[in-house]
Amino acid sequence: MSEVKKSAAGGGGGGGWTRFVTARPRLTLLVALVLTALAVLAGGGVADRMGSGGWEDPAAESTYATEALERQFPGSQPNVLLLVDAGAAGVDAPAVAAEARRLAERLDAEPGVDGVGSYWSTGSPALRSEDGRQAVIAARIAGEEKDAAAVLDRIAPTYRGDHGPVEVSLGGGLAVRHEMQTVIQEDLLRAELIALPLTLVLLVMVFGSAVAALLPLGVGIVAILGTNAVLRGITEFTDVSVFAQNLTTALGLGLAIDYALFVVRRYREELAAGADTYTAVRTTLRTAGRTVLFSALTVAVSLAAMLVFPQYFLRSFAYAGIAVVLLAATAALTLLPAALVLLGDRVNALDLRRLLRRGRAPRKDTSGAGWGRAAALVMRRAPVFAIVTTAGLVLLGLPFLGVRFGTADDRQLPVTASSRVVQDQLRDGFPGNPGGGITVLAEGTATPAQYADFRERISALDGVGRAEGPVTAGGGSAYFTVVPEGETVGAGAQRVVGELRAAEAPFATSVTGPAAVLVDSKDAIADRLPWAAGIIVLVTLLLVFLLTGSVVVPVQAVLLNALSLTAMFGAVVWVFQEGHLAGLLGFTSTGDIETTLPVLMFCVAFGLSMDYGVFLLSRIKEEYDATGDHEHSVRFGLRHTGGLITAAAVILAVVMVAIGTSRVTNTKMLGLGVALAVLMDAMVVRSLLVPSVMKLTGRLTWWAPGPLRRFHDRFGISENDAYNPAGTPDVIEVSEELREAASSRQ
């Protein structure tokens, strides 16, 4: 500490932020420890307060109709189904019928349960299996999702299992969502147990030092725990999806490790160049620290774009993503420098790789030389690499042209999940999936003849299997149940929704049901998607311009980042929609992709791609400002960040693959898809496409019109604004050897 204090006092030039985070490093870390402990307490049980839905547009017609039907006709919207299996005796046997009626009466008397109906009370053929061995008791548990789940937990043990001549299983939308929430929590714990030790091993391989390897992991844990506390607070004001916890873990570890890797790597470079501890920290914060800040802002903006969508499923990922990104960056720029001040050169302690090198002759350090040679090769054949790489990425993305959008259902769960088993039996064995039809709410005074005429007209619509109703109530309201032909949420059912909404009636109508919810969700996403994309593109262009001062580089960054996502989207359709590798990966293909998933995956993967793009561009710009040599700067940037970006991408991919081991299909798709996008970005786009394109654009890469150049000179951020510790020569045309010598002093 004496060396640090002396350097702080006499080294001069330390910025205010540097002095703030390093003046009392022990106090900084102690405060962080206390805040982390409080976050653990505040974030405890956050998963229990989260929901497993959120795909609906709150302002949609289907949402209005669902809420109105729940108030006026609870039995029209069952979310709990008791599948009664009578075996060989059949559901019409007297003993079976008596027991079933007793169960229905008992269920109807349960607090919180409304609208109980059954095959035995209505005689509806839709509630009886085609073989006559099974029938359904349907009910609705009203209230908020968390309250309804609590009621289900209370009553489920009473009804599930053997009851005299029948065996009862529980299904329905509420049971599916509740079981999905439980499975996600279990899978997330398993993913963390897989990811943490593997991440530590990879960090040790990257750094060599066990001490240096533990620092990024610590930053990630702080970010995750802090985000859980933030989400716990948000649940007091709005709904939050349980799926958001997966993103918290993935980004908390991934981005925290990215930022910490960048900071620690630069700090160790400064130490190796002969700087003392304080000077190394100061230089690191002024260079790598600014890059981390820009990267965090870029990723946060990409994730914040999901706030424009009305579905709380997407908004939840924005809440979690923004929190975890900002916390990861804050920890990397506050706690990490404090730890480095205390460690000094002991950050290199416990070099575990030394054991592997024992007995071998020491080798000259050639770290990064391979990346420099690769960049030189790519730029010598720039047109070939640019064309071939672009064509390959476009080819990989072609399957996405055949994408079909659907909605999440019980088939997200593994085939052994109890609620999935019930839904499979209902889907395969019943003439119409109970609770899966389209409901038309009619509001306004009408005569029986008008109701009958409307039923006849909608029965005759193309794609309608049958129409039932009306079921009436006081106040001039009624509803009709329409069973579409084919899948309950297929293309045919969606067309029926449009026809029902266009049908003329002497009363006001509104349509709901799974197919109607899907139609409204697709419309909401289509309406908001241009806004989300516009926010991402415009803010990214602005941030990259402020970093580079060029109008060409930001455009390149946006286009190349978007191109890097093609493989992910193509693989999503080829694997999850078309079902290739379904057996190997352990999921059931439904023939479509959940509507919100591509939006989520785009925002996450684009943000992560920009993360790596900022790392590379900042180092290229730093060298270009120092030498003015464009091609050398590209080689220099790739040489000094290529290995770092690849290591960070591999580590993040490991975390995402661990998330992708989930038994829930959407989570599996998110984890594996983003892992592929990250690897393609780091190993193909950053290694091949970026240097080839920058070679083709040459010095034009750094062009900006005069007014924008002056704007950047005044408001822009450059790492070289405050970084030139070695007095880099003001020389542009120098030999490669002199360039490398100058570079080694950076």
XYZ file of C-alpha atoms in Angstrom:
746
model
C 0.000 0.000 0.000
C 2.875 2.405 0.637
C 3.866 2.238 -3.027
C 0.292 2.878 -4.062
C -0.126 5.860 -1.741
C 3.148 7.301 -2.880
C 2.181 6.875 -6.487
C -1.225 8.335 -5.860
C 0.261 11.312 -4.154
C 3.108 11.934 -6.476
C 2.140 10.233 -9.661
C -0.157 13.059 -10.588
C -2.566 13.097 -13.350
C -5.002 10.645 -11.874
C -8.554 11.392 -12.848
C -11.272 12.057 -10.326
C -12.895 8.691 -10.933
C -9.555 6.930 -10.500
C -8.930 8.697 -7.203
C -12.467 7.920 -6.070
C -12.261 4.160 -6.642
C -8.677 3.707 -5.491
C -8.282 6.138 -2.574
C -9.740 3.690 -0.030
C -9.829 0.316 -1.748
C -10.501 -1.675 1.440
C -13.465 0.536 2.300
C -14.750 0.234 -1.284
C -14.648 -3.546 -1.128
C -16.193 -3.621 2.339
C -19.096 -1.456 1.210
C -19.520 -3.722 -1.817
C -19.567 -6.784 0.422
C -22.255 -5.245 2.636
C -24.353 -4.208 -0.363
C -24.014 -7.679 -1.869
C -25.159 -9.264 1.389
C -28.172 -6.946 1.411
C -28.867 -7.871 -2.210
C -28.914 -11.542 -1.242
C -31.534 -10.797 1.396
C -33.557 -8.473 -0.840
C -33.474 -10.829 -3.819
C -34.339 -13.963 -1.876
C -37.426 -15.722 -3.216
C -37.656 -13.475 -6.276
C -38.560 -16.438 -8.497
C -41.656 -17.124 -6.402
C -42.947 -13.637 -7.235
C -42.453 -13.997 -10.977
C -44.935 -15.128 -13.604
C -44.589 -17.668 -16.381
C -46.848 -15.931 -18.920
C -46.663 -12.476 -20.405
C -47.138 -13.181 -24.118
C -50.421 -11.236 -24.305
C -50.842 -7.606 -25.325
C -52.698 -5.943 -22.386
C -54.461 -3.540 -24.758
C -55.564 -6.176 -27.280
C -59.120 -7.207 -28.063
C -58.397 -10.749 -26.869
C -57.227 -9.454 -23.484
C -60.365 -7.346 -23.079
C -62.584 -10.293 -23.984
C -60.730 -12.642 -21.618
C -61.115 -10.261 -18.687
C -64.791 -9.627 -19.449
C -65.516 -13.342 -19.744
C -63.697 -14.014 -16.478
C -65.960 -11.530 -14.721
C -69.232 -12.581 -16.324
C -68.717 -16.238 -17.339
C -65.949 -17.858 -15.264
C -66.752 -21.253 -16.770
C -65.989 -20.022 -20.290
C -62.261 -19.646 -19.604
C -61.158 -22.786 -17.707
C -57.511 -22.811 -16.691
C -57.560 -25.993 -14.602
C -58.649 -29.331 -16.044
C -59.164 -32.514 -14.040
C -58.685 -35.465 -16.369
C -60.791 -38.287 -14.939
C -59.688 -41.744 -16.127
C -62.298 -44.467 -15.629
C -60.359 -47.222 -17.357
C -62.296 -50.083 -18.941
C -65.449 -49.220 -16.977
C -65.999 -46.102 -19.083
C -66.990 -42.629 -18.005
C -70.711 -43.376 -18.196
C -70.629 -46.165 -15.594
C -72.900 -45.256 -12.632
C -70.135 -45.516 -10.020
C -67.784 -43.425 -12.147
C -70.424 -40.763 -12.791
C -71.292 -40.555 -9.092
C -67.639 -40.131 -8.065
C -67.030 -37.563 -10.789
C -70.026 -35.483 -9.713
C -68.813 -35.637 -6.099
C -65.374 -34.370 -7.168
C -66.936 -31.549 -9.202
C -69.141 -30.451 -6.290
C -66.174 -30.522 -3.932
C -64.082 -28.508 -6.384
C -66.863 -25.962 -6.815
C -66.885 -25.400 -3.023
C -63.125 -24.613 -2.917
C -62.334 -20.942 -2.145
C -60.970 -19.185 -5.231
C -62.418 -21.700 -7.715
C -65.202 -20.605 -10.093
C -67.085 -21.856 -13.115
C -66.842 -25.587 -12.480
C -68.321 -27.695 -15.267
C -67.867 -31.270 -16.425
C -68.881 -33.861 -18.963
C -71.267 -35.307 -16.429
C -73.069 -31.977 -15.916
C -73.123 -30.726 -19.513
C -72.922 -33.849 -21.659
C -70.611 -31.941 -24.034
C -68.847 -34.348 -26.424
C -65.771 -32.086 -26.314
C -65.276 -33.109 -22.655
C -65.346 -36.864 -23.353
C -62.543 -38.859 -24.969
C -63.285 -40.653 -28.203
C -62.732 -44.067 -26.596
C -65.052 -43.242 -23.677
C -62.443 -44.014 -21.007
C -61.677 -40.419 -19.978
C -63.618 -37.228 -19.384
C -62.905 -33.741 -18.033
C -63.919 -31.573 -15.110
C -63.090 -27.962 -16.016
C -62.759 -24.988 -13.661
C -61.219 -21.552 -13.399
C -59.037 -20.269 -10.589
C -59.461 -16.509 -10.734
C -57.117 -13.747 -9.651
C -53.559 -12.702 -10.354
C -51.178 -15.347 -11.632
C -49.282 -15.711 -8.335
C -52.511 -15.912 -6.310
C -53.992 -18.475 -8.689
C -50.841 -20.576 -8.464
C -51.100 -20.541 -4.668
C -54.672 -21.848 -4.879
C -53.549 -24.574 -7.285
C -50.773 -25.619 -4.894
C -53.332 -25.869 -2.115
C -55.931 -27.965 -3.913
C -53.766 -30.124 -6.200
C -52.813 -32.780 -3.595
C -56.493 -33.242 -2.738
C -57.623 -34.079 -6.257
C -54.597 -35.672 -7.903
C -54.450 -39.475 -7.662
C -56.912 -42.325 -7.081
C -60.507 -41.659 -6.061
C -62.356 -44.967 -5.884
C -63.180 -46.092 -9.431
C -61.279 -43.222 -11.127
C -57.781 -41.759 -11.308
C -57.430 -37.987 -11.597
C -54.613 -35.980 -13.218
C -54.299 -32.171 -13.365
C -53.792 -30.133 -16.504
C -54.881 -26.850 -18.028
C -53.098 -23.601 -18.734
C -52.518 -22.672 -15.104
C -51.059 -26.081 -14.249
C -48.776 -25.927 -17.311
C -47.468 -22.447 -16.462
C -46.966 -23.346 -12.819
C -45.005 -26.491 -13.648
C -42.994 -24.576 -16.226
C -41.998 -22.070 -13.552
C -40.840 -24.891 -11.271
C -38.848 -26.578 -14.039
C -37.164 -23.301 -15.007
C -36.035 -22.689 -11.434
C -34.592 -26.193 -11.179
C -32.878 -25.894 -14.554
C -31.413 -22.495 -13.689
C -29.809 -23.902 -10.543
C -28.340 -26.756 -12.551
C -27.067 -24.339 -15.215
C -25.309 -22.258 -12.572
C -23.700 -25.374 -11.105
C -22.445 -26.282 -14.584
C -21.367 -22.818 -15.697
C -19.497 -21.567 -12.636
C -16.805 -24.285 -12.396
C -16.347 -24.465 -16.177
C -16.028 -20.696 -16.332
C -13.402 -20.722 -13.598
C -11.384 -23.368 -15.442
C -11.519 -21.355 -18.674
C -10.489 -18.169 -16.881
C -7.516 -19.941 -15.359
C -6.537 -21.116 -18.842
C -6.832 -17.559 -20.166
C -5.012 -15.787 -17.332
C -2.829 -18.546 -15.945
C -3.104 -16.912 -12.535
C -5.786 -18.306 -10.245
C -5.961 -14.906 -8.534
C -6.654 -13.076 -11.806
C -9.202 -15.739 -12.783
C -11.254 -15.241 -9.621
C -11.698 -11.501 -10.194
C -14.060 -11.719 -13.221
C -16.043 -14.458 -11.505
C -16.491 -12.244 -8.455
C -17.737 -9.371 -10.614
C -20.265 -11.718 -12.249
C -21.624 -12.986 -8.945
C -22.059 -9.427 -7.656
C -23.945 -8.484 -10.848
C -26.265 -11.502 -10.626
C -27.105 -11.038 -6.962
C -27.647 -7.322 -7.426
C -29.951 -7.889 -10.381
C -32.046 -10.372 -8.417
C -32.584 -7.666 -5.810
C -33.563 -5.169 -8.512
C -36.042 -7.631 -10.021
C -37.487 -8.313 -6.587
C -38.192 -4.598 -6.249
C -39.717 -4.385 -9.739
C -42.159 -7.199 -8.918
C -43.744 -4.852 -6.380
C -44.914 -2.613 -9.231
C -45.373 -4.797 -12.307
C -45.281 -8.351 -13.610
C -41.907 -9.937 -14.318
C -41.383 -13.181 -16.228
C -39.513 -16.019 -14.575
C -37.657 -16.511 -17.857
C -35.780 -13.262 -17.147
C -33.731 -15.040 -14.499
C -32.044 -17.052 -17.240
C -30.877 -13.843 -18.886
C -29.693 -12.532 -15.524
C -27.415 -15.525 -15.043
C -26.185 -15.573 -18.638
C -25.406 -11.865 -18.954
C -24.330 -11.528 -15.332
C -21.574 -14.054 -15.841
C -20.915 -13.381 -19.506
C -20.690 -9.600 -19.570
C -19.059 -9.292 -16.169
C -16.391 -11.681 -17.358
C -16.030 -9.774 -20.650
C -15.552 -6.477 -18.855
C -13.290 -7.894 -16.183
C -11.210 -9.718 -18.798
C -10.692 -6.484 -20.666
C -9.795 -4.518 -17.543
C -7.511 -7.134 -15.973
C -5.798 -7.870 -19.273
C -5.009 -4.184 -19.818
C -3.836 -3.790 -16.221
C -1.449 -6.711 -16.575
C -0.118 -5.251 -19.834
C 0.648 -1.985 -18.054
C 2.424 -3.802 -15.233
C 4.457 -5.790 -17.754
C 5.449 -2.516 -19.444
C 6.943 -1.311 -16.145
C 4.166 0.874 -14.739
C 3.571 0.962 -10.991
C 0.271 -0.181 -9.550
C -1.475 3.169 -9.395
C -0.334 4.264 -12.849
C -1.432 0.908 -14.278
C -4.881 1.269 -12.727
C -5.154 4.872 -13.903
C -4.207 3.973 -17.465
C -6.508 0.947 -17.448
C -9.523 3.002 -16.378
C -8.803 5.710 -18.933
C -8.507 3.213 -21.784
C -10.187 -0.122 -21.113
C -12.510 1.532 -18.605
C -13.941 3.885 -21.202
C -14.374 1.008 -23.623
C -16.257 -0.978 -20.984
C -18.518 2.004 -20.337
C -19.320 2.407 -24.030
C -19.866 -1.311 -24.412
C -22.251 -1.401 -21.448
C -24.251 1.524 -22.805
C -24.531 -0.157 -26.204
C -25.709 -3.478 -24.763
C -28.120 -1.725 -22.400
C -29.675 0.205 -25.289
C -30.173 -2.994 -27.288
C -31.953 -4.588 -24.352
C -33.887 -1.425 -23.460
C -35.502 -1.525 -26.901
C -37.708 -4.354 -25.620
C -39.474 -1.832 -23.385
C -41.422 -0.596 -26.412
C -43.318 -3.895 -26.590
C -46.478 -4.294 -24.483
C -45.928 -7.962 -23.539
C -44.443 -8.244 -20.070
C -42.485 -11.309 -21.205
C -40.291 -9.057 -23.383
C -40.294 -6.126 -20.983
C -39.011 -8.419 -18.232
C -35.864 -9.138 -20.219
C -35.305 -5.410 -20.563
C -35.587 -4.972 -16.781
C -33.173 -7.817 -16.103
C -30.804 -6.978 -18.944
C -30.418 -3.282 -18.193
C -29.870 -3.984 -14.501
C -27.319 -6.730 -14.972
C -25.359 -4.831 -17.653
C -25.094 -1.658 -15.606
C -24.238 -3.560 -12.430
C -21.592 -5.603 -14.237
C -20.016 -2.454 -15.673
C -20.202 -0.660 -12.315
C -18.539 -3.559 -10.525
C -15.861 -3.828 -13.224
C -15.091 -0.101 -12.979
C -15.326 0.220 -9.194
C -14.709 -2.999 -7.313
C -12.203 -4.393 -9.768
C -9.847 -1.368 -9.680
C -10.009 -1.391 -5.883
C -9.056 -5.051 -5.846
C -6.224 -4.429 -8.318
C -4.838 -1.639 -6.141
C -4.694 -4.004 -3.182
C -3.244 -6.884 -5.203
C -0.642 -4.966 -7.176
C 1.537 -7.401 -9.096
C 0.159 -10.252 -6.998
C -2.642 -10.349 -9.553
C -0.286 -12.720 -11.385
C 0.107 -15.028 -8.390
C -0.688 -18.747 -8.414
C 0.195 -19.327 -12.062
C -1.299 -22.783 -12.514
C -0.008 -23.071 -16.066
C 3.500 -23.180 -14.661
C 2.848 -26.781 -13.673
C 2.245 -27.665 -17.318
C 5.412 -25.870 -18.414
C 7.637 -27.609 -15.844
C 10.570 -29.214 -17.551
C 10.108 -27.308 -20.799
C 12.403 -24.627 -22.090
C 10.929 -21.160 -21.687
C 9.508 -19.755 -24.886
C 9.509 -16.208 -26.126
C 6.164 -14.550 -25.546
C 4.398 -14.387 -28.883
C 0.972 -13.593 -27.481
C -1.239 -12.183 -30.173
C 1.251 -12.645 -33.014
C -0.933 -15.277 -34.651
C -3.880 -12.892 -34.721
C -1.709 -10.229 -36.317
C -0.560 -12.618 -39.037
C -4.144 -13.771 -39.613
C -5.307 -10.168 -39.987
C -2.516 -9.487 -42.481
C -3.529 -12.557 -44.516
C -7.192 -11.544 -44.517
C -6.382 -8.017 -45.659
C -4.128 -9.280 -48.469
C -7.123 -11.187 -49.850
C -9.771 -8.780 -48.591
C -12.271 -9.072 -51.503
C -12.220 -12.880 -51.347
C -12.715 -13.043 -47.591
C -15.425 -10.355 -47.623
C -17.451 -12.015 -50.397
C -17.074 -15.621 -49.220
C -17.799 -14.806 -45.564
C -20.843 -12.689 -46.403
C -22.212 -15.326 -48.768
C -21.691 -18.050 -46.163
C -23.511 -16.115 -43.452
C -26.411 -15.288 -45.781
C -26.641 -18.958 -46.787
C -26.796 -20.044 -43.143
C -29.645 -17.603 -42.543
C -31.830 -18.707 -45.470
C -33.981 -21.154 -43.433
C -35.374 -18.158 -41.530
C -37.267 -17.125 -44.673
C -39.607 -20.032 -43.919
C -40.254 -19.112 -40.299
C -43.750 -19.705 -38.907
C -44.765 -17.971 -35.709
C -46.821 -19.652 -33.008
C -47.432 -19.525 -29.296
C -45.899 -21.372 -26.362
C -47.913 -24.267 -24.976
C -47.443 -27.361 -22.840
C -45.070 -28.873 -25.417
C -42.418 -26.506 -24.072
C -42.198 -28.926 -21.136
C -40.493 -32.330 -21.215
C -42.729 -35.249 -22.204
C -42.609 -36.613 -18.638
C -43.986 -33.454 -16.992
C -47.340 -34.274 -15.394
C -49.284 -31.356 -16.901
C -47.723 -32.080 -20.326
C -48.902 -35.709 -20.081
C -52.469 -34.538 -19.430
C -52.404 -32.054 -22.304
C -51.032 -34.709 -24.672
C -53.929 -36.995 -23.778
C -56.437 -34.182 -24.311
C -54.849 -33.249 -27.633
C -54.702 -36.799 -28.983
C -57.764 -38.433 -27.450
C -60.504 -35.788 -27.416
C -62.543 -34.475 -30.379
C -61.779 -30.872 -29.411
C -59.061 -29.774 -27.007
C -61.033 -28.527 -23.955
C -60.194 -24.900 -23.269
C -58.378 -24.572 -26.579
C -61.143 -23.173 -28.776
C -62.050 -19.647 -29.843
C -64.532 -17.713 -27.732
C -66.715 -14.918 -29.105
C -68.069 -12.517 -26.491
C -71.351 -10.862 -27.464
C -72.328 -7.677 -25.610
C -75.629 -5.923 -26.155
C -79.306 -6.801 -26.135
C -80.308 -9.476 -28.643
C -83.201 -11.853 -29.198
C -82.837 -15.662 -29.242
C -83.428 -15.566 -32.996
C -80.567 -13.117 -33.519
C -78.252 -15.295 -31.413
C -79.273 -18.378 -33.410
C -78.737 -16.574 -36.712
C -75.259 -15.448 -35.658
C -74.341 -18.996 -34.588
C -75.448 -20.360 -37.961
C -73.406 -17.773 -39.850
C -70.199 -18.385 -37.902
C -70.713 -22.157 -38.156
C -70.631 -21.790 -41.931
C -67.276 -19.952 -41.973
C -64.423 -21.717 -43.721
C -62.207 -23.538 -41.217
C -64.810 -23.780 -38.451
C -65.426 -27.283 -37.152
C -68.420 -26.400 -35.049
C -69.898 -23.494 -33.099
C -71.709 -23.843 -29.788
C -73.818 -21.409 -27.793
C -74.956 -18.962 -26.868
C -74.406 -19.132 -23.140
C -76.244 -16.123 -21.743
C -76.215 -14.114 -18.544
C -78.023 -11.119 -17.160
C -77.128 -7.705 -18.510
C -77.293 -8.596 -22.194
C -74.075 -10.596 -22.492
C -73.463 -13.997 -24.043
C -70.659 -16.027 -25.528
C -70.177 -18.597 -28.283
C -67.517 -21.294 -28.435
C -65.980 -21.939 -31.858
C -63.850 -25.036 -32.451
C -61.593 -24.583 -35.498
C -60.546 -27.418 -37.723
C -56.975 -28.595 -37.194
C -54.561 -27.107 -34.653
C -56.086 -24.745 -32.096
C -53.452 -22.074 -32.866
C -52.538 -23.065 -36.418
C -52.759 -20.913 -39.524
C -56.331 -22.040 -40.090
C -57.399 -21.074 -36.577
C -55.777 -17.658 -37.010
C -57.714 -17.107 -40.230
C -60.912 -18.038 -38.399
C -60.143 -15.351 -35.798
C -59.993 -12.742 -38.547
C -63.243 -13.971 -40.091
C -65.019 -13.930 -36.719
C -63.882 -10.370 -36.077
C -65.134 -9.313 -39.496
C -68.487 -11.070 -39.129
C -71.485 -8.735 -38.921
C -73.667 -9.025 -35.809
C -76.513 -7.013 -34.219
C -74.389 -6.722 -31.062
C -70.795 -5.868 -30.190
C -68.402 -8.816 -30.445
C -64.848 -9.458 -29.290
C -62.837 -12.616 -29.889
C -60.396 -14.392 -27.591
C -58.792 -17.775 -27.123
C -55.231 -19.034 -27.833
C -55.422 -18.316 -31.571
C -56.775 -14.794 -30.988
C -54.067 -14.076 -28.409
C -51.443 -15.168 -30.940
C -52.902 -12.941 -33.668
C -52.932 -9.937 -31.334
C -49.412 -10.654 -30.095
C -48.070 -10.831 -33.651
C -49.804 -7.557 -34.504
C -48.382 -5.834 -31.419
C -44.860 -6.985 -32.236
C -45.186 -5.942 -35.888
C -46.412 -2.480 -34.825
C -43.592 -1.902 -32.338
C -40.727 -3.671 -34.137
C -39.746 -0.680 -36.324
C -39.535 1.490 -33.204
C -37.361 -1.051 -31.383
C -35.080 -1.512 -34.377
C -34.871 2.235 -34.887
C -33.865 2.826 -31.267
C -31.159 0.169 -31.440
C -29.731 1.375 -34.743
C -29.804 5.108 -34.034
C -28.318 4.910 -30.549
C -25.683 2.414 -31.697
C -24.708 4.702 -34.555
C -24.418 7.625 -32.146
C -22.358 5.767 -29.542
C -19.941 4.287 -32.072
C -19.575 7.705 -33.694
C -18.723 9.253 -30.333
C -16.116 6.522 -29.848
C -14.527 6.675 -33.312
C -15.388 10.057 -34.846
C -16.261 8.299 -38.109
C -19.604 8.024 -39.883
C -18.442 4.959 -41.832
C -17.424 2.789 -38.882
C -20.828 2.986 -37.128
C -22.630 1.937 -40.326
C -20.168 -0.919 -40.786
C -20.673 -1.974 -37.183
C -24.471 -2.103 -37.442
C -24.476 -3.973 -40.764
C -21.821 -6.499 -39.765
C -23.458 -7.115 -36.398
C -26.791 -7.783 -38.068
C -25.051 -10.122 -40.523
C -23.486 -12.028 -37.639
C -26.985 -13.004 -36.425
C -28.027 -14.771 -39.619
C -26.605 -18.135 -38.541
C -28.527 -17.954 -35.272
C -31.868 -17.265 -36.946
C -31.309 -19.882 -39.617
C -30.394 -22.488 -36.995
C -33.456 -21.623 -34.881
C -35.785 -22.459 -37.769
C -33.821 -25.492 -38.986
C -33.520 -27.029 -35.515
C -36.503 -25.896 -33.449
C -39.184 -25.295 -36.086
C -38.332 -28.095 -38.488
C -37.316 -30.457 -35.696
C -33.810 -31.442 -36.799
C -31.776 -32.656 -33.793
C -34.961 -32.745 -31.668
C -34.094 -36.209 -30.379
C -30.504 -35.263 -29.575
C -31.452 -32.017 -27.826
C -34.538 -33.454 -26.127
C -37.434 -31.228 -27.197
C -40.714 -31.491 -29.091
C -40.971 -29.472 -32.288
C -44.355 -27.792 -32.715
C -43.654 -26.647 -36.270
C -43.409 -22.984 -35.338
C -41.403 -20.517 -33.270
C -42.857 -18.635 -30.312
C -43.582 -15.119 -31.556
C -41.548 -13.150 -29.037
C -38.393 -15.312 -29.121
C -36.805 -13.894 -32.309
C -37.237 -10.359 -30.955
C -35.629 -11.307 -27.663
C -32.779 -13.194 -29.324
C -32.090 -10.325 -31.719
C -31.857 -7.736 -28.937
C -29.612 -9.933 -26.767
C -27.339 -11.181 -29.551
C -27.038 -7.756 -31.223
C -26.036 -6.206 -27.926
C -23.405 -8.865 -27.282
C -22.045 -8.502 -30.821
C -21.691 -4.763 -30.282
C -19.938 -5.568 -27.021
C -17.163 -7.351 -28.903
C -17.265 -4.814 -31.706
C -16.582 -1.956 -29.305
C -13.640 -3.842 -27.776
C -12.038 -4.284 -31.202
C -12.849 -0.863 -32.622
C -11.610 0.998 -29.550
C -8.189 -0.645 -29.799
C -7.999 -0.038 -33.549
C -8.957 3.618 -33.070
C -6.451 4.027 -30.259
C -3.628 2.854 -32.506
C -4.853 4.809 -35.508
C -4.834 7.999 -33.450
C -1.256 7.223 -32.410
C 0.175 6.280 -35.821
C -2.267 7.329 -38.551
C -1.563 4.005 -40.297
C -4.899 2.384 -41.134
C -3.811 -1.140 -42.069
C -1.329 -1.380 -39.219
C -4.024 -0.225 -36.789
C -6.401 -2.961 -37.922
C -3.670 -5.592 -37.496
C -2.725 -4.110 -34.141
C -6.307 -4.097 -32.902
C -6.924 -7.707 -33.902
C -3.578 -8.797 -32.489
C -4.276 -7.227 -29.104
C -7.961 -8.133 -28.815
C -8.483 -11.196 -31.010
C -7.494 -13.694 -28.340
C -9.324 -11.724 -25.662
C -12.563 -11.525 -27.659
C -12.373 -15.211 -28.556
C -11.787 -16.201 -24.944
C -14.659 -14.008 -23.779
C -16.928 -15.436 -26.479
C -16.067 -19.021 -25.574
C -16.740 -18.347 -21.900
C -20.052 -16.637 -22.656
C -20.972 -19.478 -25.010
C -20.296 -21.981 -22.220
C -22.685 -20.041 -19.962
C -25.334 -19.861 -22.689
C -24.993 -23.577 -23.484
C -25.461 -24.312 -19.777
C -28.665 -22.265 -19.955
C -29.504 -24.214 -23.109
C -29.526 -27.504 -21.201
C -32.917 -26.432 -19.836
C -35.817 -28.837 -20.294
C -38.050 -25.916 -21.399
C -37.829 -25.462 -25.169
C -37.863 -21.642 -25.253
C -35.012 -21.447 -22.758
C -33.096 -24.091 -24.696
C -33.610 -22.098 -27.902
C -32.462 -18.867 -26.280
C -29.334 -20.383 -24.750
C -28.137 -22.412 -27.730
C -29.108 -19.762 -30.288
C -27.277 -16.914 -28.568
C -24.247 -19.169 -27.948
C -24.048 -19.807 -31.704
C -24.430 -16.096 -32.489
C -21.662 -15.150 -30.058
C -19.232 -17.704 -31.464
C -20.001 -16.743 -35.066
C -19.484 -13.084 -34.245
C -16.156 -13.581 -32.487
C -14.645 -16.243 -34.739
C -16.011 -15.258 -38.148
C -17.180 -11.649 -38.207
C -14.480 -10.106 -35.970
C -11.711 -12.316 -37.364
C -12.540 -12.328 -41.085
C -15.247 -9.880 -42.082
C -14.219 -6.808 -40.076
C -10.567 -6.691 -41.209
C -11.476 -7.475 -44.841
C -14.170 -4.790 -44.982
C -11.935 -2.217 -43.244
C -9.192 -3.000 -45.742
C -11.609 -2.398 -48.615
C -12.801 0.930 -47.205
C -9.216 2.014 -46.421
C -8.647 5.433 -44.914
C -12.230 6.301 -45.897
C -13.149 4.201 -42.854
C -12.370 7.188 -40.619
C -14.135 9.837 -42.708
C -16.692 12.247 -41.289
C -18.007 15.538 -42.692
C -16.551 18.696 -41.210
C -19.423 19.613 -38.887
C -19.580 16.104 -37.422
C -15.794 15.999 -37.073
C -15.900 19.221 -35.075
C -18.780 17.823 -33.017
C -16.695 14.750 -32.199
C -13.657 16.851 -31.349
C -15.777 18.628 -28.761
C -18.029 15.878 -27.396
C -16.529 12.584 -28.513
C -14.584 10.122 -26.414
C -11.244 8.682 -27.410
C -9.003 6.444 -25.375
C -6.039 8.501 -26.531
C -7.507 11.627 -24.939
C -5.840 10.653 -21.724
C -3.590 7.793 -22.650
C -0.088 8.183 -23.965
C 2.084 6.966 -21.075
C 4.972 5.881 -23.204
C 5.065 9.003 -25.324
C 4.112 7.228 -28.547
C 6.137 8.689 -31.415
C 4.262 11.033 -33.696
C 5.326 9.052 -36.736
C 3.055 7.693 -39.432
C 5.324 6.083 -42.009
C 7.523 3.697 -40.018
C 8.691 0.158 -40.564
C 6.731 -2.805 -39.246
C 9.454 -3.499 -36.668
C 9.251 0.044 -35.319
C 5.480 -0.173 -35.193
C 5.608 -3.367 -33.172
C 8.179 -1.832 -30.838
C 5.953 1.178 -30.301
C 2.951 -1.084 -29.861
C 4.616 -3.139 -27.160
C 4.895 0.006 -25.068
C 1.110 0.570 -25.228
